[in-house]
Short mmCIF file of C-alpha atoms in Angstrom, two decimals:
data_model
loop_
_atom_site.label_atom_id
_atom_site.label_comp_id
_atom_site.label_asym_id
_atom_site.label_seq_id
_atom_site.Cartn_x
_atom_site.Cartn_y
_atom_site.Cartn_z
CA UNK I 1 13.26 -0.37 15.37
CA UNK I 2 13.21 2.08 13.18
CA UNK I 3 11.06 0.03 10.54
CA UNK I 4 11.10 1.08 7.25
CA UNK I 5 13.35 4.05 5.91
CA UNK I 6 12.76 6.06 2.69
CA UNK I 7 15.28 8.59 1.30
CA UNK I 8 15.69 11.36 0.04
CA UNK I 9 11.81 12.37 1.06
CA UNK I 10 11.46 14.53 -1.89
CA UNK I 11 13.82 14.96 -5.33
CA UNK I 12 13.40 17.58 -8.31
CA UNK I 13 14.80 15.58 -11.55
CA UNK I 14 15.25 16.35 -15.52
CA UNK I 15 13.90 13.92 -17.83
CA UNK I 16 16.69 11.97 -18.99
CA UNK I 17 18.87 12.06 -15.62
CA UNK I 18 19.50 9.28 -13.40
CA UNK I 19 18.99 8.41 -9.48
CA UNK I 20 18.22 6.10 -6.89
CA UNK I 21 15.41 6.18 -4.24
CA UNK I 22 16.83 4.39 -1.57
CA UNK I 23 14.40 2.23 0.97
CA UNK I 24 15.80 0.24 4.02
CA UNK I 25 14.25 -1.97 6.75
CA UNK I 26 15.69 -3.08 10.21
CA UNK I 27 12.94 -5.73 10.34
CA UNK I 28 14.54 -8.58 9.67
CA UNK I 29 12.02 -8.58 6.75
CA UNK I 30 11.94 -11.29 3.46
CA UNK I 31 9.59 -9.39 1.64
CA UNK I 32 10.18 -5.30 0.10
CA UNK I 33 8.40 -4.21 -2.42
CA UNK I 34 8.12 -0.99 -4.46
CA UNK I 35 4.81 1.05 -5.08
CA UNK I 36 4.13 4.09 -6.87
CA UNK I 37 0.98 5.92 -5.93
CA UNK I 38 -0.71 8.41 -8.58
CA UNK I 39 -3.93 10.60 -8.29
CA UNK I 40 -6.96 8.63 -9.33
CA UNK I 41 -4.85 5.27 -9.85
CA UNK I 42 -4.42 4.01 -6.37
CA UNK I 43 -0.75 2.27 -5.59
CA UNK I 44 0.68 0.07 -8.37
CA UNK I 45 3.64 -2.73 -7.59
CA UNK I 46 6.81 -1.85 -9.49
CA UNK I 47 9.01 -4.42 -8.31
CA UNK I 48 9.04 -7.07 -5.40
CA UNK I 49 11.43 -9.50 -3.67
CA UNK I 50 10.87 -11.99 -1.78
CA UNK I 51 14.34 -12.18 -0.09
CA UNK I 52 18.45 -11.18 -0.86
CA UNK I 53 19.28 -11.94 -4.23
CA UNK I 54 15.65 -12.51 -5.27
CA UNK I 55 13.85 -9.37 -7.09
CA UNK I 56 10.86 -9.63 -9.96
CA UNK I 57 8.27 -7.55 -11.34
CA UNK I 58 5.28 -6.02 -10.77
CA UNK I 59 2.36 -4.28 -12.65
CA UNK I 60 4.42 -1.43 -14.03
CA UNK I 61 8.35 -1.81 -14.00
CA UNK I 62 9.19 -0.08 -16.78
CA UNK I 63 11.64 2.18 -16.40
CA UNK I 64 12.81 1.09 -12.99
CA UNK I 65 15.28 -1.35 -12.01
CA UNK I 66 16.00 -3.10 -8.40
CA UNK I 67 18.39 -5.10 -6.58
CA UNK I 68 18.38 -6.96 -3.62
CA UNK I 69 22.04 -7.69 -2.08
CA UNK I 70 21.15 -7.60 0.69
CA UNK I 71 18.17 -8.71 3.34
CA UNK I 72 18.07 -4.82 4.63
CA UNK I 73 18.32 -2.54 1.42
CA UNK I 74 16.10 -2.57 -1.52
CA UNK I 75 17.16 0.20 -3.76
CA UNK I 76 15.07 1.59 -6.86
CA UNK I 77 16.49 2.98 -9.56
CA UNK I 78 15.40 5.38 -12.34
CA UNK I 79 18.20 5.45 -15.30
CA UNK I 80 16.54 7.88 -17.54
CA UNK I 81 13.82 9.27 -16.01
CA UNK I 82 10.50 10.77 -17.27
CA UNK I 83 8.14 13.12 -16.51
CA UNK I 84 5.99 9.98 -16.15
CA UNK I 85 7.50 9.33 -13.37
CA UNK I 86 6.40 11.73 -11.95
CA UNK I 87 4.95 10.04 -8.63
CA UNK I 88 4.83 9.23 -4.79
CA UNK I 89 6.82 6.04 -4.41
CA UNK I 90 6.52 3.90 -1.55
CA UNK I 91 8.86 1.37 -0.09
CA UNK I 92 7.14 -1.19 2.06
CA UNK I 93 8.34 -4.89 3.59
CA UNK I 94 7.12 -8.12 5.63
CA UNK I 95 8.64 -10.64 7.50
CA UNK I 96 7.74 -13.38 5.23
CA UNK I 97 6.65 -13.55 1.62
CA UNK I 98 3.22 -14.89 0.83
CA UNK I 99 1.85 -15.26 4.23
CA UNK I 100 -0.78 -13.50 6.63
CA UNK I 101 1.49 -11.05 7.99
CA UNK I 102 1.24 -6.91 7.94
CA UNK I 103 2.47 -5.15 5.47
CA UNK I 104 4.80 -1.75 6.66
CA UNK I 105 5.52 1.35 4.26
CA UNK I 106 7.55 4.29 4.31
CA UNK I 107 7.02 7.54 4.57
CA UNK I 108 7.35 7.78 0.62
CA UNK I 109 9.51 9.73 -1.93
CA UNK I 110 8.32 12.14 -3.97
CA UNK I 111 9.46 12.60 -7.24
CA UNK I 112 9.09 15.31 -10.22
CA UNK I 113 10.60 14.94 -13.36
CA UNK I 114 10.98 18.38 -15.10
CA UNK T 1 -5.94 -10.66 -13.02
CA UNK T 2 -6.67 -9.77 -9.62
CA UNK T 3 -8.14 -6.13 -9.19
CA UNK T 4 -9.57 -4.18 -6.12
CA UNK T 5 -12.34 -1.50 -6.09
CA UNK T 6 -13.64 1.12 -3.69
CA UNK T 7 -16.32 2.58 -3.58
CA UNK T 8 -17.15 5.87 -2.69
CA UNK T 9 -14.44 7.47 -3.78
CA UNK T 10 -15.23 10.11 -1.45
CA UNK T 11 -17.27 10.68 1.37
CA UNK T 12 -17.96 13.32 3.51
CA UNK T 13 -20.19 12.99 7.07
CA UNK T 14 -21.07 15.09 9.77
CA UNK T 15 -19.31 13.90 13.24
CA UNK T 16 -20.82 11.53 14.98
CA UNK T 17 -22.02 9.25 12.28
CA UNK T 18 -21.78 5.49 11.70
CA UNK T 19 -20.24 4.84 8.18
CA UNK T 20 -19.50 2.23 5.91
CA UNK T 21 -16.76 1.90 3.59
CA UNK T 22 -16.81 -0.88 0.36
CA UNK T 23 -13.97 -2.61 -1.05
CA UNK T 24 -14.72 -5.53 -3.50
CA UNK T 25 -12.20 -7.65 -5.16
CA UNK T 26 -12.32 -9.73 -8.36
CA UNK T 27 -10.27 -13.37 -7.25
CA UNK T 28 -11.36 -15.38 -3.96
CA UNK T 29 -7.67 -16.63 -3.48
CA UNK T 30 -6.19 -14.05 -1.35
CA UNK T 31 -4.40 -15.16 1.85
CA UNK T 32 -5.65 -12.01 3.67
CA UNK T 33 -7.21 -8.42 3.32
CA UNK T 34 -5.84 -5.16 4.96
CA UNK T 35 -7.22 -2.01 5.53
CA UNK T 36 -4.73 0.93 5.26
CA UNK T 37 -5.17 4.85 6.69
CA UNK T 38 -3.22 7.25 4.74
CA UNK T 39 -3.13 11.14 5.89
CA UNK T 40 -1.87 14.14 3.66
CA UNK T 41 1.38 13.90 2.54
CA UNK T 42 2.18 11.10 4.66
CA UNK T 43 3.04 7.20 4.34
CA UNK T 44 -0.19 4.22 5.04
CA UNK T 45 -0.57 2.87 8.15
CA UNK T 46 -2.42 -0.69 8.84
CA UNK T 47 -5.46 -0.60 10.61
CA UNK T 48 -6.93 -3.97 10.05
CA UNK T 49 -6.06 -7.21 8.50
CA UNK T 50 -8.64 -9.79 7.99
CA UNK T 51 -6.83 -13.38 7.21
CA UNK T 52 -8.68 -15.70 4.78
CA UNK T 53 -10.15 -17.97 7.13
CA UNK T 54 -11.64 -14.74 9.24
CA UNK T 55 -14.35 -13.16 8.99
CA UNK T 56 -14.27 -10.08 10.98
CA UNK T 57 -11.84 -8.02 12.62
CA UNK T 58 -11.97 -5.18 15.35
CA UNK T 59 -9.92 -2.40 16.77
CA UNK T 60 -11.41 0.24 18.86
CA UNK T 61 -14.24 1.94 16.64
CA UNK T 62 -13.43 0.41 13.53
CA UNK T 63 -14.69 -3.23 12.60
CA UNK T 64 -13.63 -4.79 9.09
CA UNK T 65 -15.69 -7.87 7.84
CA UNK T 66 -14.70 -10.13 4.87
CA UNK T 67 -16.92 -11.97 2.65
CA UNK T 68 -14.34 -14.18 0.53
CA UNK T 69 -17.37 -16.07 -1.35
CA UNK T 70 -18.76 -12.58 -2.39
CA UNK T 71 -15.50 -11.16 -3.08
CA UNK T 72 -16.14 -8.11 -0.58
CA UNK T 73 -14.97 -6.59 2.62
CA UNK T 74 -16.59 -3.82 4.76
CA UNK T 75 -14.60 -0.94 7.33
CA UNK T 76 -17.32 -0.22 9.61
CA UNK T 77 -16.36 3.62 11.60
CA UNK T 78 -18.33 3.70 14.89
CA UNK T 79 -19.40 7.34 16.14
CA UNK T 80 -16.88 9.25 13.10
CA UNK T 81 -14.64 11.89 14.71
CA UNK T 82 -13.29 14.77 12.78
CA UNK T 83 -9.49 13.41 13.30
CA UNK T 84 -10.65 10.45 11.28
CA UNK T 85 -10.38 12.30 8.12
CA UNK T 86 -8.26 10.37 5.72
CA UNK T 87 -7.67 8.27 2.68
CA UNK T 88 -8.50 4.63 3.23
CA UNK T 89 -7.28 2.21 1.45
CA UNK T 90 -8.10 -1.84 1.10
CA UNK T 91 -5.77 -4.18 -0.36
CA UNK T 92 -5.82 -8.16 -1.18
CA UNK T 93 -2.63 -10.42 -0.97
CA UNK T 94 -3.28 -12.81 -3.62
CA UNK T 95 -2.26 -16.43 -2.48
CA UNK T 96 -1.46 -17.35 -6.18
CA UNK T 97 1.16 -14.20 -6.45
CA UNK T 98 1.51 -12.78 -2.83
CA UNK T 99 1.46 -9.37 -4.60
CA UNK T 100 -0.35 -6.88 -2.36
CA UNK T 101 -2.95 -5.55 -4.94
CA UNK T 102 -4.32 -2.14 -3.64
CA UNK T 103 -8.05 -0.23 -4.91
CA UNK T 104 -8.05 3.27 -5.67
CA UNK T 105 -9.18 4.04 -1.77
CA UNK T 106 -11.93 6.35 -0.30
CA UNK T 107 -10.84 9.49 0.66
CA UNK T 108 -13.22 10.39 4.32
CA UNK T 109 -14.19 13.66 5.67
CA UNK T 110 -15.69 14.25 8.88
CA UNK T 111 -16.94 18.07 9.39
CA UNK T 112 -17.26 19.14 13.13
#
């Protein structure tokens, strides 16, 4: 397995353009969720899902907006991004929402938004 | 509101030591605890997870306790090496949200 994949590993944006960090999992997993991870504020949820079809938010999901078609992908995506957003982003899945299971990340995307 | 704290934010030991790292959390209801190693640059890997109804955990050198009715949990590094410098990071699954709720992490350094 290859567990959970993150691309592109690093992106240079304007503020105002648009993209889409990309996160994938060969798991078999229910559960993806989206983190962004700033200096001095630990990781924050963005968004969650708890299985295809299924997305919601998390502490911060401004900005950001997610889809789930299907069980493997779990795409993020900026539309008019900010140098706010300026941040390590982390995609990370388990098998099955809400119960004692391990949590896996990704190697993480990092962003700057000039 | 269910938020995580660590404390120290930063520690630095000479090799060999014993050493304690905090994590405290604010709601009892969390289905389990994990402990997370993150190095430079680089993604978190799981070290430990404590399930609710647990109260310790071990792996190797490192031993994580959990104290649900104090709202704290302990990583416990046996004889610190220098290749166990690192951010380490706790984090609570709250059974009322299952959102994975992270603290701020302790970032470790062990000098030679």
């Amino acid at each position: 397995n290859a567990g959970v994949t993150q691309t592109p590993k690093f992106q240079v944006l304007k503020t105002g353009q648009s993209m889409t960090l990309q996160c994938a999992q060969d798991m078999n997993h229910e559960y993806m969720s989206w983190y962004r991870q700033d200096p001095g504020m630990g990781l924050r949820l963005i968004h969650y899902s708890v299985g295809a079809g299924i997305t919601d938010q998390g502490e911060v999901p401004n900005g950001y907006n997610v889809s789930r078609s299907t069980t493997e992908d779990f795409p993020l995506r900026l539309l008019s991004a900010a140098p706010s957003q300026t941040s390590v982003y982390f995609c990370a899945s388990r098998r099955i929402p809400g119960t004692q299971e391990t949590q896996y990340f990704g190697p993480g995307t990092r962003l700057l938004v000039l | 509101k269910q938020e995580v704290t660590q404390i120290p934010a930063a520690l630095s030991v000479p090799e060999g030591e014993n050493l304690v790292l905090n994590c405290s959390f604010t709601d009892s209801a969390i289905y389990n605890l994990q402990w997370f190693r993150q190095d430079p640059g680089k993604g978190l890997t799981s070290l430990l997870l404590i399930q609710s109804s647990q109260r310790e955990q071990t792996s190797g050198r490192l031993n994580a306790s959990l104290d649900k009715s104090s709202g704290r949990s302990t990583l416990y590094i046996a004889a610190s090496q220098p290749g166990d410098s690192a951010t380490y990071l706790c984090a609570a699954i709250s059974s009322n949200t299952g959102k994975l709720i992270f603290g701020q992490g302790t970032t470790l350094q062990v000098k030679p």
